[in-house]
Short mmCIF file of C-alpha atoms and ligand atoms in Angstrom, two decimals:
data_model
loop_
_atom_site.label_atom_id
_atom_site.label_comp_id
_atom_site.label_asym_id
_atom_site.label_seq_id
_atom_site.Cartn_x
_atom_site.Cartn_y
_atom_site.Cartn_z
CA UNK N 1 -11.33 -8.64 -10.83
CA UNK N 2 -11.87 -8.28 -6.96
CA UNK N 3 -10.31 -10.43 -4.44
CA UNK N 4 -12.57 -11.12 -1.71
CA UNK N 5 -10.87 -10.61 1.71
CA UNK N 6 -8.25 -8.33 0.69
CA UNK N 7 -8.02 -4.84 2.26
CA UNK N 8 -5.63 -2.25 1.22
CA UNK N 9 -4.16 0.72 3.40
CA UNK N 10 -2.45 3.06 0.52
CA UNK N 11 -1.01 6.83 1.52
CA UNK N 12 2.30 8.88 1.36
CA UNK N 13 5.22 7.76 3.50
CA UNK N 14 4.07 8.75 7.46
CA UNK N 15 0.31 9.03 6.70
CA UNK N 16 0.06 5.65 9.37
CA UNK N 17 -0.92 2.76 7.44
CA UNK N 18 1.45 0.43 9.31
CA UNK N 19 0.63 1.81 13.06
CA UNK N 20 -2.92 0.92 12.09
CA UNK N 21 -1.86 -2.44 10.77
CA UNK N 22 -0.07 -3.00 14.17
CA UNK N 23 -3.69 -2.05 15.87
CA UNK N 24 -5.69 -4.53 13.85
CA UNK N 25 -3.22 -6.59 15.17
CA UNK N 26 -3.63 -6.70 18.68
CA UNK N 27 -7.22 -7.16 17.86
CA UNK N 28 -8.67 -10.59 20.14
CA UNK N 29 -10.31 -11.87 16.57
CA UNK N 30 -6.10 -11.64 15.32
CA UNK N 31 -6.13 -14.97 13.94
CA UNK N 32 -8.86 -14.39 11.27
CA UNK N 33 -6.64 -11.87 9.71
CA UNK N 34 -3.64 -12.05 7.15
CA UNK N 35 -1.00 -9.24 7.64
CA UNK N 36 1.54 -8.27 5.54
CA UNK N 37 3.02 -5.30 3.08
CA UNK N 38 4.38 -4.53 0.37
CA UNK N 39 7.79 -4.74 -0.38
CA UNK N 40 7.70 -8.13 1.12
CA UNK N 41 10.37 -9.88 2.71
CA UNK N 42 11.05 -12.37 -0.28
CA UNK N 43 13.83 -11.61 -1.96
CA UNK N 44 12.78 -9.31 -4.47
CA UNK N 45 11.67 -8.05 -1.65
CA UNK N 46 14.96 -7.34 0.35
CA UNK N 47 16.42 -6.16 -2.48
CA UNK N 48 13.56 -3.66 -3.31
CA UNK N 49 14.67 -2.64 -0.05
CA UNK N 50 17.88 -1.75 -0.64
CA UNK N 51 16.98 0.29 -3.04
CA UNK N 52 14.82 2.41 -0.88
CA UNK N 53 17.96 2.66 1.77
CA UNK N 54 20.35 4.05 -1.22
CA UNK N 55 22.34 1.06 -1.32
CA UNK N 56 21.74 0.22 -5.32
CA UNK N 57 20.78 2.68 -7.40
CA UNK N 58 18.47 1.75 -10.19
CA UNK N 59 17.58 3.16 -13.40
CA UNK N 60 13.89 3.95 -12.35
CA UNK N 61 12.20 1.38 -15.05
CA UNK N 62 14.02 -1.38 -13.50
CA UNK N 63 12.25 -0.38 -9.99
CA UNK N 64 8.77 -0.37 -11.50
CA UNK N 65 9.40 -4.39 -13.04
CA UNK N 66 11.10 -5.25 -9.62
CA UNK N 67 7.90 -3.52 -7.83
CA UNK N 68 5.27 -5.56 -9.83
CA UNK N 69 7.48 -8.92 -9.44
CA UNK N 70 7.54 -8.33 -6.26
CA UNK N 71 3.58 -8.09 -6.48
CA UNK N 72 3.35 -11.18 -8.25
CA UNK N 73 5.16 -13.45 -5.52
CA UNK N 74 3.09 -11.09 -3.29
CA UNK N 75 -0.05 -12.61 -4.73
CA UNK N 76 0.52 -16.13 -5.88
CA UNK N 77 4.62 -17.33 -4.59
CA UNK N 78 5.84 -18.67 -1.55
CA UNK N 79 9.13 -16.67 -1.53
CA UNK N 80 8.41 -14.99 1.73
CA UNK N 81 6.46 -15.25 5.19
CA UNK N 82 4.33 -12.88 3.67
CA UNK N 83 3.16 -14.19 0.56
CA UNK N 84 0.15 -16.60 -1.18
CA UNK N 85 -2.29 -13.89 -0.56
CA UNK N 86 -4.09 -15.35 -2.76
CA UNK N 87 -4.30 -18.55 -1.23
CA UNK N 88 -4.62 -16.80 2.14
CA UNK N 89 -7.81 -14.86 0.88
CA UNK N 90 -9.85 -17.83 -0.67
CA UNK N 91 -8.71 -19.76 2.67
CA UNK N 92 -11.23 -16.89 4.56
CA UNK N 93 -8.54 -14.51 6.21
CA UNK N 94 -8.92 -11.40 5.88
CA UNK N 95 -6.10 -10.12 4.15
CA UNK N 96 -4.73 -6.00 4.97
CA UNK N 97 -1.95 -5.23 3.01
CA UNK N 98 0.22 -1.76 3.47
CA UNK N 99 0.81 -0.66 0.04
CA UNK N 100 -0.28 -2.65 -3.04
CA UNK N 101 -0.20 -1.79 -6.95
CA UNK N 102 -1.81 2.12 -5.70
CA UNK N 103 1.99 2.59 -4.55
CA UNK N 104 3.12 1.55 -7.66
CA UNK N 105 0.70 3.58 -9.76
CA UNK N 106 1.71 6.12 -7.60
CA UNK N 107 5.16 6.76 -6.91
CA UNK N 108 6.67 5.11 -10.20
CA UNK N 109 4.18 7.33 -12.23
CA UNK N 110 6.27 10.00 -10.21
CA UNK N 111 9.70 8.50 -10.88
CA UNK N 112 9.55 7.20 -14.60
CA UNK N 113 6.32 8.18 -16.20
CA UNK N 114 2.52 6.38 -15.54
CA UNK N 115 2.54 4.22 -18.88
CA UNK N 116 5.25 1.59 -17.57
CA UNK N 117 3.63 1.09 -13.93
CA UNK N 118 -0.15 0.91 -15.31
CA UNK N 119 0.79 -1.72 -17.79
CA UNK N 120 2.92 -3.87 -15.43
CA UNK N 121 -0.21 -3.64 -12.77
CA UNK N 122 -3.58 -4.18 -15.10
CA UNK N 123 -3.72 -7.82 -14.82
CA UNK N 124 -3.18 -7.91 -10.75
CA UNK N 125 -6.70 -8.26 -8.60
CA UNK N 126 -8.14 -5.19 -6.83
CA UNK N 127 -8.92 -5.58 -3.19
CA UNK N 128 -12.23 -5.67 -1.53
CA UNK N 129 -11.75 -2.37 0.14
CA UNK N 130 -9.08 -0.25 -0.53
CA UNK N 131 -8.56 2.57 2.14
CA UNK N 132 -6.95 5.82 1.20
CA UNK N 133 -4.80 7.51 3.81
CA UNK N 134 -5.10 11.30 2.34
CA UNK N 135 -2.94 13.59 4.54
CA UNK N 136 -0.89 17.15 4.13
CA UNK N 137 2.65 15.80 3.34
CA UNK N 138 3.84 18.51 5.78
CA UNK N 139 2.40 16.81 8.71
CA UNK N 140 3.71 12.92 6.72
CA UNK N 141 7.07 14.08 6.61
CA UNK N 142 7.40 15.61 10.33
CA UNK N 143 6.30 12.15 11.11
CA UNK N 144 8.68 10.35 9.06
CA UNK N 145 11.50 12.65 10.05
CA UNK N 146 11.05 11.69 13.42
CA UNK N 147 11.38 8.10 13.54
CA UNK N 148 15.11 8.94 12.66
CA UNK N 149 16.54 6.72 9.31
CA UNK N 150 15.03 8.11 5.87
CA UNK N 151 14.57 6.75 2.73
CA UNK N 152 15.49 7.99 -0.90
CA UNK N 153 11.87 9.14 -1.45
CA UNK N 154 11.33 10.57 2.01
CA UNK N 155 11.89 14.38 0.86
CA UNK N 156 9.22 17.10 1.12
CA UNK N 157 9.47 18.08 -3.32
CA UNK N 158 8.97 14.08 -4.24
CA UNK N 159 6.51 13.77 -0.95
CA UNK N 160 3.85 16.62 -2.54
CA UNK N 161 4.53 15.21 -5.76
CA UNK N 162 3.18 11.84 -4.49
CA UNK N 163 0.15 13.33 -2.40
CA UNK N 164 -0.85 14.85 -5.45
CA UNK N 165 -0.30 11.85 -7.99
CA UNK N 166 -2.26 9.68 -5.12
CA UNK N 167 -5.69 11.78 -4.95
CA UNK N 168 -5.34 11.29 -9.03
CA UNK N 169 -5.17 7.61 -8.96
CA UNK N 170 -7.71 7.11 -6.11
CA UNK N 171 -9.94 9.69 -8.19
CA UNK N 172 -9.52 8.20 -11.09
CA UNK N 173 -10.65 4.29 -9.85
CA UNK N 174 -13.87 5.91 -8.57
CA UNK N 175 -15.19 6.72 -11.52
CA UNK N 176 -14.13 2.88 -13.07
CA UNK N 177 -17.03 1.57 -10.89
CA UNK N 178 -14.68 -1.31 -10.15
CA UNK N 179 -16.71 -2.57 -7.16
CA UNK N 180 -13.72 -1.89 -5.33
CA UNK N 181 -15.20 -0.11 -2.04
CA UNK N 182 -12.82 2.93 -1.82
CA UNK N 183 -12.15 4.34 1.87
CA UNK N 184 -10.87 8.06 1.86
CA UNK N 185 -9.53 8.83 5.83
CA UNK N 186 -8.57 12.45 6.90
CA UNK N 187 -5.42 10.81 7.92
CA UNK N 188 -4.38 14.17 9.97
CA UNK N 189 -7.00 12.97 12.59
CA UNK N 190 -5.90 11.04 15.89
CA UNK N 191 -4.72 7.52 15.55
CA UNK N 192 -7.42 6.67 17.64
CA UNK N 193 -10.17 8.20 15.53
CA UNK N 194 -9.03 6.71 12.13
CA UNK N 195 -8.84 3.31 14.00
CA UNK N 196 -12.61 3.47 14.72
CA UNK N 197 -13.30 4.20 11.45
CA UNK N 198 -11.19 1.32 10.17
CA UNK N 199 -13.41 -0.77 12.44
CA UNK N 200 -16.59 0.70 11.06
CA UNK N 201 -16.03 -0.30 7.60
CA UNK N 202 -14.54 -3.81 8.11
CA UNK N 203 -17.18 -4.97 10.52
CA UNK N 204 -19.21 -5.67 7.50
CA UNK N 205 -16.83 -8.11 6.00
CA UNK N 206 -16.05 -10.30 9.06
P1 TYD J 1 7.07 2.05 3.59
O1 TYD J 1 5.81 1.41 3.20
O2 TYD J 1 7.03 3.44 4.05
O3 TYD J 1 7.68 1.08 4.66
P2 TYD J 1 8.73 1.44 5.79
O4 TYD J 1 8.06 2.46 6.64
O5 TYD J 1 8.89 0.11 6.44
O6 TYD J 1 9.95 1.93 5.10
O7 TYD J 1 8.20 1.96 2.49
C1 TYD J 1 8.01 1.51 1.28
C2 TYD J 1 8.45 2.54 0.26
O8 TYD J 1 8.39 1.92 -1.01
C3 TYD J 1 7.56 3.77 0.21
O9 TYD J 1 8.34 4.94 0.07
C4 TYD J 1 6.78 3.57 -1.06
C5 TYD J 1 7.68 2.72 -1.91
N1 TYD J 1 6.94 1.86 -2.87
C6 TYD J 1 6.98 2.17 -4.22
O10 TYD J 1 7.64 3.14 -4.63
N2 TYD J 1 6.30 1.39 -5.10
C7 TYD J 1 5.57 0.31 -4.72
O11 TYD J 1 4.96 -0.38 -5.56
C8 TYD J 1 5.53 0.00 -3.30
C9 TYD J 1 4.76 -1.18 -2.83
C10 TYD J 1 6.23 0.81 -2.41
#
């Protein structure tokens, strides 16, 4: 099923989903939109969170049910500023999300196998448009490096890994014929260029 309104950014860790969340965001039509991401800030959340920092380590199953909880309260709780998509979407906002079930498709596949994650994320919605930020993880990771504290997955070997396991998923959902418009963006290109092609393809569903 497709959720009208919804809009995905997916891509590696530094291909710039959330810098161009934060420039649909200073757009002057702000207020129509819905922002958020994946983890959320509910609790699951936070703890998700954690996890990413190194603080708890998991056994990689239990990541993959606390990633599609997480989803769920995501899609239909109230457990964080950032959730009742759902209800946010059939309101009329626009909804962009940075990450959705595509991260958990992809890097779980990587971390304990694809048959968990796929059967923990068939019954979720697909968004309207889902955009694909495809980029070298090379140039991802100099990115990510920069910006100073890392995460547990933030390491060139699980990073390549991920690229590849991405272009699989994303290839693999074109040939469903979901009706899920897929976006692919060169996401090496200036932040500047990929914005106006953000722009192009939303326009449609203002
Ligand atoms: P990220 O989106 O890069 O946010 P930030 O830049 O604020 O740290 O971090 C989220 C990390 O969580 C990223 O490495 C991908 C991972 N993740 C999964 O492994 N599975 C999922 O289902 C989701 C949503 C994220």
């Amino acid at each position: 099923m497709i959720l009208k309104n919804f809009i995905v950014f997916e891509g590696i860790d530094g291909a710039g989903t959330s810098t161009q969340i934060k420039i649909l965001q200073k757009r002057k039509d702000a207020e129509r939109f819905f922002f958020t991401t994946e983890p959320t800030d509910s609790e699951t959340g936070k703890f998700l969170r954690k996890m990413l920092k190194g603080d708890v380590e998991l056994d990689p199953r239990t990541s993959a049910f606390l990633f599609a909880a997480d989803r769920n309260e995501h899609l239909y709780g109230k457990g964080g500023t950032n959730c009742g998509v759902i209800e946010q979407a059939q309101k009329g906002k626009i909804v962009v999300s940075d990450r959705y079930l595509f991260s958990s498709l992809t890097y779980q596949s990587v971390t304990c196998g694809d048959e968990l994650p796929r059967r923990l994320n068939e019954s979720f919605p697909l968004p309207e448009i889902l955009f694909f930020f495809d980029i070298n993880p090379e140039i991802s990771l100099k990115r990510v490096l920069g910006r100073g504290e890392t995460e547990i997955y933030e390491k060139l070997d699980f990073q390549k890994a991920t690229a590849e396991r991405y272009r699989a998923v994303i290839d693999e959902y074109e040939k469903m014929n979901t009706g899920m418009k897929i976006v692919h963006l060169d996401a090496s290109q200036p932040v500047e260029k990929v914005a106006d092609l953000i722009n192009q393809h939303i326009l449609p569903i203002l």
